[in-house]
Amino acid sequence: MRVAQVRDVAALAGVSPATVSNALNHPAKVSPTTLARIQAAIDELGYIRNDAARQLRAGTNRAIGMVVLDIANPFFTDVARGVEDVLLGERRPLIMGNSAQEPHRETNYLDLFEQQRMDGVLITPVADVLDRLRRLRDRGTSVVLVDRMTRAKEFSSVTIDDTMGGRIATEHLLEIGRRRIAFIGGPVNLSQIKDRLASARAAVEAHGSGELSFLETETMNADAGRAGAEQLLALPTTKRPDAIFAANDLVALGVLQALTLRGVRVPDDVAIVGYDDIDFASSAAIPLSSVRQPARTMGSTAATLLLGVIADPAASEVEHVTLKPELIVRRSTSG
Amino acid sequence: MRVAQVRDVAALAGVSPATVSNALNHPAKVSPTTLARIQAAIDELGYIRNDAARQLRAGTNRAIGMVVLDIANPFFTDVARGVEDVLLGERRPLIMGNSAQEPHRETNYLDLFEQQRMDGVLITPVADVLDRLRRLRDRGTSVVLVDRMTRAKEFSSVTIDDTMGGRIATEHLLEIGRRRIAFIGGPVNLSQIKDRLASARAAVEAHGSGELSFLETETMNADAGRAGAEQLLALPTTKRPDAIFAANDLVALGVLQALTLRGVRVPDDVAIVGYDDIDFASSAAIPLSSVRQPARTMGSTAATLLLGVIADPAASEVEHVTLKPELIVRRSTSG
DNA sequence: CGGCGAGGTTAACACGATTTAACGAAACGG
DNA sequence: CCGTTTCGTTAAATCGTGTTAACCTCGCCG
């Protein structure tokens, strides 16, 4: 069955194709009566415009591409929700791709977005894709970075203040009387980890008493948390930490599980603070204190920033928004 | 800056545009030496083909669209991973949309996929979109249903055997000596829930002794689990269940949390079985027994099925694949 | 030496919607 | 009554690639 086209609609409505196009894209230019006739014809034929043709002629694709770092991590799906919130209002489709932290997947999606001549792209980069992003921009696709910043600062970005996050978590542990704090997470070449760790160290130092140890992991999932906890439990009792600061909630949940299974009381023996405040943090057997990252807000902010750049790529300044995290205290640090 | 086109590449390589097109799409038709010259020109200019033009001319969009029911549910992100696994190998981009169980979002994505003339669509429908799907198919877009089946059976589908899932979970609870089993989940008009509940009832009946109560919830998240558990705890001790079968792991985690906080011992006082075996099930403080759904396999199967239909829409029969779930026993049912 | 076939290349058109410039008709004022 | 403006409509050109049928150039064989 042949699919209805503009000229079919035009024929049925008794006007020319150009008028149909005007009706769809510039309704003000068409008289109300013909507008109604055209709409009726569209409904009758079930006409749906061919977006490829529209795109080719218009030279622009209204869709926004997003490369998510890890779709299995609730933090990033929350970010995506925030982006959707904004784009839906603008009637712009969101094309989401999952790089799963693999550079070749990331490249794949960038290729796709480049071929599609997208209006804009949001990305949390895995590999070094700066040159790719520059090329995208040169071709007319606006780019905003999410949860990452480049040194050169040539692209707008939205990040969350990790220095503050590390500080408030550590200060909280110190305030409830803990002195031997262990930080679990990694790898340390992630700027997020670096910042959280550094500010945790600074907080301990500023406090005067207490000490901070660091247990680096390769990944940040529950397995890493379990392994890290086991390692700490192997220490002689006097050396054992009385508080653990996990680099994210997945790690914290792993830690919590390992401690529980070994009969260590949380928070009495060991307090735990996580990071991200994913849904599961509050659903844990012992609800987890966590540094809440405004993930959804980050998504909506990034989308808004991107729309601004798209609206006027030349004029708009490069802008870096830093959002503030917030400590959510729950049972795991307040026996 | 003007973007390089086929004719620019052709000019630089000293051939005609048609030859460049042949080099890209039918390399066998072009001599190796000119092929090399063209490739060099492409690299030098950084040429990237305009997919809108390709699509318009070819009348087909290689991308596959997927409408995910709830991107915040790890079960569905696992399904998506399975789909990706297959499509990546075929060099077909996956365009993922999240309906978040809202009909208007679902419609939005279907509109998009229809305008884009996608080759294929995978969907876990929320609302009644059968007529939309039929129209898609009539326009040449193949459709495969994921985790759902229509009564009319006009579309291929992949589902998981919920009857079996309900049975094995219940039999397991009976085997470890539990007799008062409560099923928590809903809404009951979901065929999944209906099947799991019915087969749980059947299993209890077949066993001869024991009873099954049903606590319906409106949604299936941790909050619903917490609320349900509170309700059960309010019962007089003799009426309290000694086992809970939760309709999914999110509910089960909520139940586990509520019980733990109230000092109920799991599994000694109450055993818990969940459903889905999401990552967090094994990471819970008390690792959760759960009916594992082969989510990733479901995704890859659906994708494979879809590719088959796309390859030959006329010849291929409508096919329904039912995958078998598997019971994973952990601490929550094996003190 | 002429005809033939194969492989490689080319020119021209097609895809479906949008835009531009031109056009006709109605409305208006002098 | 005629010239001008306004509004709605139209024919034709355009976007960048893929395909088709024709074409050219060799090399080969009779």
Coordinates of C-alpha atoms (C1' of nucleotides) in Angstrom, one line a residue, chain D residues 3-28:
Chain D
dG3 C1' -4.6 52.0 -9.5
dT4 C1' -2.8 50.0 -5.4
dT5 C1' -2.5 47.1 -1.4
dT6 C1' -3.4 42.9 0.9
dC7 C1' -4.1 38.2 1.4
dG8 C1' -4.2 33.6 0.0
dT9 C1' -2.6 30.5 -3.2
dT10 C1' 0.5 28.3 -6.7
dA11 C1' 4.4 26.6 -9.9
dA12 C1' 8.9 25.7 -9.7
dA13 C1' 13.3 25.3 -7.6
dT14 C1' 15.8 23.1 -4.0
dC15 C1' 17.9 20.0 -0.3
dG16 C1' 22.0 15.6 -0.8
dT17 C1' 22.1 11.1 -1.9
dG18 C1' 21.1 6.6 -4.6
dT19 C1' 19.9 4.3 -8.8
dT20 C1' 19.4 3.3 -13.6
dA21 C1' 20.5 3.0 -18.1
dA22 C1' 23.7 4.6 -21.3
dC23 C1' 28.3 5.2 -22.4
dC24 C1' 33.3 4.6 -23.0
dT25 C1' 37.6 2.1 -23.0
dC26 C1' 40.2 -1.8 -23.3
dG27 C1' 41.5 -6.3 -24.4
dC28 C1' 40.4 -10.3 -26.8

